[in-house]
């Protein structure tokens, strides 16, 4: 069978950090077979976020995105696992927390009124590669697990 092991990039956003959901969100990923390949705290950086969200720069809500995303440092990382990109996007749910499917991370931890949606996930394998290279330029920041067993 063809291996579909992939890497995806994630951010735990300031709203989820402020509410104390970092551990819970990482735990959901781990319970679904996504293991943490990289993890770090990055101080607020308009420059890095403008590169990350370059497709949104001309959108009317971009300043709000920047204000939200620079409110605290960010928890950023890489998950690895089978179909990691789509799996993580499914766990996140819809971009708009008011439309996020029940039980998803954005439905549970997001704030629909403020359009703050708790966490980011790459939308495609190509986007994941670009974002991982942007946030983790050094491959020595990655954990290589030779024999991933997963939780019991
Ligand atoms: O994060 P996702 O890939 O689901 O959505 P996006 O279209 O790539 O937008 C990136 C981020 O911009 C979203 O996660 C929201 O935080 C923000 N956004 C917003 O504030 N208002 C919108 N109408 C759309 C996106
Ligand atoms: Mg996106």
mmCIF file of C-alpha atoms and ligand atoms in Angstrom:
data_model
loop_
_atom_site.group_PDB
_atom_site.id
_atom_site.type_symbol
_atom_site.label_atom_id
_atom_site.label_comp_id
_atom_site.label_asym_id
_atom_site.label_seq_id
_atom_site.Cartn_x
_atom_site.Cartn_y
_atom_site.Cartn_z
ATOM 1 C CA UNK A 1 0.000 0.000 0.000
ATOM 2 C CA UNK A 2 1.211 3.508 -0.768
ATOM 3 C CA UNK A 3 2.231 5.455 2.302
ATOM 4 C CA UNK A 4 0.274 8.653 2.790
ATOM 5 C CA UNK A 5 2.432 9.916 5.650
ATOM 6 C CA UNK A 6 2.485 13.687 5.477
ATOM 7 C CA UNK A 7 3.588 16.721 7.445
ATOM 8 C CA UNK A 8 1.370 19.681 8.180
ATOM 9 C CA UNK A 9 2.006 23.005 9.845
ATOM 10 C CA UNK A 10 -0.075 24.309 12.739
ATOM 11 C CA UNK A 11 -0.402 27.406 14.897
ATOM 12 C CA UNK A 12 -2.190 27.581 18.222
ATOM 13 C CA UNK A 13 -3.540 31.114 18.004
ATOM 14 C CA UNK A 14 -3.578 33.770 20.777
ATOM 15 C CA UNK A 15 -7.273 33.299 21.641
ATOM 16 C CA UNK A 16 -6.704 29.615 22.451
ATOM 17 C CA UNK A 17 -3.489 30.406 24.326
ATOM 18 C CA UNK A 18 -5.305 33.040 26.414
ATOM 19 C CA UNK A 19 -8.040 30.559 27.299
ATOM 20 C CA UNK A 20 -5.565 27.852 28.251
ATOM 21 C CA UNK A 21 -6.355 25.325 25.522
ATOM 22 C CA UNK A 22 -2.841 24.654 24.207
ATOM 23 C CA UNK A 23 -2.558 21.242 25.845
ATOM 24 C CA UNK A 24 -6.076 20.159 24.894
ATOM 25 C CA UNK A 25 -5.602 21.074 21.251
ATOM 26 C CA UNK A 26 -2.256 19.261 21.016
ATOM 27 C CA UNK A 27 -3.841 16.302 22.777
ATOM 28 C CA UNK A 28 -6.674 16.068 20.211
ATOM 29 C CA UNK A 29 -4.076 15.877 17.442
ATOM 30 C CA UNK A 30 -2.042 13.218 19.251
ATOM 31 C CA UNK A 31 -5.142 11.123 19.941
ATOM 32 C CA UNK A 32 -5.864 11.149 16.204
ATOM 33 C CA UNK A 33 -2.465 9.805 15.255
ATOM 34 C CA UNK A 34 -0.756 13.093 14.499
ATOM 35 C CA UNK A 35 2.556 13.241 16.301
ATOM 36 C CA UNK A 36 4.466 16.369 17.112
ATOM 37 C CA UNK A 37 7.501 16.643 14.868
ATOM 38 C CA UNK A 38 8.365 20.222 15.817
ATOM 39 C CA UNK A 39 7.113 22.657 18.438
ATOM 40 C CA UNK A 40 8.179 26.118 19.556
ATOM 41 C CA UNK A 41 6.975 29.458 20.892
ATOM 42 C CA UNK A 42 7.498 32.384 18.522
ATOM 43 C CA UNK A 43 7.272 36.018 19.660
ATOM 44 C CA UNK A 44 4.728 38.208 17.839
ATOM 45 C CA UNK A 45 6.068 39.149 14.391
ATOM 46 C CA UNK A 46 4.093 41.175 11.856
ATOM 47 C CA UNK A 47 6.777 40.365 9.302
ATOM 48 C CA UNK A 48 6.522 36.595 9.692
ATOM 49 C CA UNK A 49 2.709 36.717 9.767
ATOM 50 C CA UNK A 50 2.607 38.829 6.600
ATOM 51 C CA UNK A 51 4.721 36.196 4.865
ATOM 52 C CA UNK A 52 2.579 33.408 6.302
ATOM 53 C CA UNK A 53 -0.723 35.087 5.313
ATOM 54 C CA UNK A 54 0.564 36.758 2.106
ATOM 55 C CA UNK A 55 -2.632 35.740 0.247
ATOM 56 C CA UNK A 56 -4.727 37.770 2.710
ATOM 57 C CA UNK A 57 -2.762 41.024 2.680
ATOM 58 C CA UNK A 58 -5.315 42.798 0.465
ATOM 59 C CA UNK A 59 -8.368 41.463 2.311
ATOM 60 C CA UNK A 60 -10.421 43.960 4.371
ATOM 61 C CA UNK A 61 -9.962 41.849 7.516
ATOM 62 C CA UNK A 62 -6.166 41.549 7.306
ATOM 63 C CA UNK A 63 -5.484 44.189 9.987
ATOM 64 C CA UNK A 64 -7.778 42.343 12.371
ATOM 65 C CA UNK A 65 -5.974 39.102 11.613
ATOM 66 C CA UNK A 66 -2.656 40.791 12.415
ATOM 67 C CA UNK A 67 -4.018 42.362 15.609
ATOM 68 C CA UNK A 68 -5.331 38.968 16.756
ATOM 69 C CA UNK A 69 -2.223 37.025 15.802
ATOM 70 C CA UNK A 70 0.213 39.436 17.490
ATOM 71 C CA UNK A 71 -1.673 39.614 20.813
ATOM 72 C CA UNK A 72 0.567 36.944 22.336
ATOM 73 C CA UNK A 73 3.475 34.801 21.241
ATOM 74 C CA UNK A 74 2.365 31.870 19.103
ATOM 75 C CA UNK A 75 2.715 28.142 19.636
ATOM 76 C CA UNK A 76 3.725 26.748 16.248
ATOM 77 C CA UNK A 77 4.660 23.299 15.116
ATOM 78 C CA UNK A 78 4.590 20.437 12.685
ATOM 79 C CA UNK A 79 2.435 17.335 12.903
ATOM 80 C CA UNK A 80 3.310 14.161 11.075
ATOM 81 C CA UNK A 81 0.937 11.319 10.295
ATOM 82 C CA UNK A 82 -1.210 9.561 7.737
ATOM 83 C CA UNK A 83 -3.075 12.179 5.680
ATOM 84 C CA UNK A 84 -1.894 14.783 8.184
ATOM 85 C CA UNK A 85 -2.970 17.787 6.101
ATOM 86 C CA UNK A 86 -6.619 16.832 5.598
ATOM 87 C CA UNK A 87 -6.870 15.107 8.970
ATOM 88 C CA UNK A 88 -5.816 18.252 10.826
ATOM 89 C CA UNK A 89 -8.105 20.458 8.709
ATOM 90 C CA UNK A 90 -11.028 18.145 9.512
ATOM 91 C CA UNK A 91 -10.225 18.267 13.215
ATOM 92 C CA UNK A 92 -10.113 22.088 13.023
ATOM 93 C CA UNK A 93 -13.453 22.486 11.227
ATOM 94 C CA UNK A 94 -14.699 25.426 9.158
ATOM 95 C CA UNK A 95 -12.722 28.692 9.125
ATOM 96 C CA UNK A 96 -15.711 30.575 10.549
ATOM 97 C CA UNK A 97 -16.309 29.277 14.112
ATOM 98 C CA UNK A 98 -20.077 29.874 13.709
ATOM 99 C CA UNK A 99 -20.059 27.398 10.795
ATOM 100 C CA UNK A 100 -17.598 24.919 12.303
ATOM 101 C CA UNK A 101 -18.990 21.413 12.603
ATOM 102 C CA UNK A 102 -19.982 20.368 16.146
ATOM 103 C CA UNK A 103 -17.113 18.835 18.071
ATOM 104 C CA UNK A 104 -14.371 20.391 15.949
ATOM 105 C CA UNK A 105 -11.592 22.472 17.505
ATOM 106 C CA UNK A 106 -12.876 25.722 16.019
ATOM 107 C CA UNK A 107 -16.437 25.006 17.204
ATOM 108 C CA UNK A 108 -15.269 24.102 20.700
ATOM 109 C CA UNK A 109 -12.582 26.695 21.322
ATOM 110 C CA UNK A 110 -13.185 29.458 18.747
ATOM 111 C CA UNK A 111 -15.065 32.709 19.278
ATOM 112 C CA UNK A 112 -17.699 33.192 16.576
ATOM 113 C CA UNK A 113 -18.445 36.807 17.518
ATOM 114 C CA UNK A 114 -14.815 37.854 17.180
ATOM 115 C CA UNK A 115 -14.055 35.460 14.301
ATOM 116 C CA UNK A 116 -11.167 34.023 16.293
ATOM 117 C CA UNK A 117 -10.728 30.376 15.458
ATOM 118 C CA UNK A 118 -8.189 28.940 17.904
ATOM 119 C CA UNK A 119 -5.782 27.243 15.514
ATOM 120 C CA UNK A 120 -4.321 27.167 12.021
ATOM 121 C CA UNK A 121 -3.678 24.257 9.705
ATOM 122 C CA UNK A 122 -2.141 24.151 6.235
ATOM 123 C CA UNK A 123 -4.779 23.750 3.511
ATOM 124 C CA UNK A 124 -2.684 21.589 1.147
ATOM 125 C CA UNK A 125 0.566 19.643 1.006
ATOM 126 C CA UNK A 126 2.155 22.487 -0.992
ATOM 127 C CA UNK A 127 1.029 25.054 1.565
ATOM 128 C CA UNK A 128 2.372 22.842 4.371
ATOM 129 C CA UNK A 129 5.804 22.672 2.705
ATOM 130 C CA UNK A 130 5.934 26.431 2.255
ATOM 131 C CA UNK A 131 4.795 27.152 5.816
ATOM 132 C CA UNK A 132 7.150 24.605 7.411
ATOM 133 C CA UNK A 133 10.074 26.134 5.497
ATOM 134 C CA UNK A 134 8.996 29.607 6.639
ATOM 135 C CA UNK A 135 8.570 28.838 10.339
ATOM 136 C CA UNK A 136 11.168 26.060 10.668
ATOM 137 C CA UNK A 137 14.019 26.954 8.326
ATOM 138 C CA UNK A 138 16.356 24.546 10.120
ATOM 139 C CA UNK A 139 15.627 20.825 9.824
ATOM 140 C CA UNK A 140 17.590 20.295 13.045
ATOM 141 C CA UNK A 141 14.522 21.690 14.867
ATOM 142 C CA UNK A 142 12.577 18.545 13.896
ATOM 143 C CA UNK A 143 12.093 15.460 16.037
ATOM 144 C CA UNK A 144 12.690 12.267 14.091
ATOM 145 C CA UNK A 145 10.852 9.333 15.598
ATOM 146 C CA UNK A 146 12.119 6.091 14.140
ATOM 147 C CA UNK A 147 9.411 3.944 15.704
ATOM 148 C CA UNK A 148 6.249 5.892 16.353
ATOM 149 C CA UNK A 149 3.870 3.685 18.330
ATOM 150 C CA UNK A 150 1.138 6.144 19.290
ATOM 151 C CA UNK A 151 -0.805 6.439 22.538
ATOM 152 C CA UNK A 152 -2.330 3.363 24.147
HETATM 153 O O1 LIG B 1 -7.491 29.435 8.387
HETATM 154 P P1 LIG B 1 -8.167 28.946 7.131
HETATM 155 O O2 LIG B 1 -7.213 28.306 6.151
HETATM 156 O O3 LIG B 1 -9.350 28.064 7.448
HETATM 157 O O4 LIG B 1 -8.817 30.223 6.404
HETATM 158 P P2 LIG B 1 -8.149 31.330 5.434
HETATM 159 O O5 LIG B 1 -9.164 31.662 4.399
HETATM 160 O O6 LIG B 1 -6.799 30.871 4.971
HETATM 161 O O7 LIG B 1 -8.000 32.597 6.385
HETATM 162 C C1 LIG B 1 -6.931 32.705 7.294
HETATM 163 C C2 LIG B 1 -7.443 33.319 8.591
HETATM 164 O O8 LIG B 1 -7.943 34.635 8.355
HETATM 165 C C3 LIG B 1 -8.621 32.573 9.206
HETATM 166 O O9 LIG B 1 -8.233 31.433 9.935
HETATM 167 C C4 LIG B 1 -9.185 33.650 10.116
HETATM 168 O O10 LIG B 1 -8.409 33.779 11.293
HETATM 169 C C5 LIG B 1 -8.988 34.897 9.268
HETATM 170 N N1 LIG B 1 -10.221 35.245 8.540
HETATM 171 C C6 LIG B 1 -11.041 36.263 9.033
HETATM 172 O O11 LIG B 1 -10.732 36.829 10.085
HETATM 173 N N2 LIG B 1 -12.195 36.607 8.365
HETATM 174 C C7 LIG B 1 -12.545 35.975 7.226
HETATM 175 N N3 LIG B 1 -13.662 36.338 6.595
HETATM 176 C C8 LIG B 1 -11.736 34.943 6.711
HETATM 177 C C9 LIG B 1 -10.574 34.598 7.385
HETATM 178 MG MG1 LIG B 2 -5.718 29.122 5.044
#
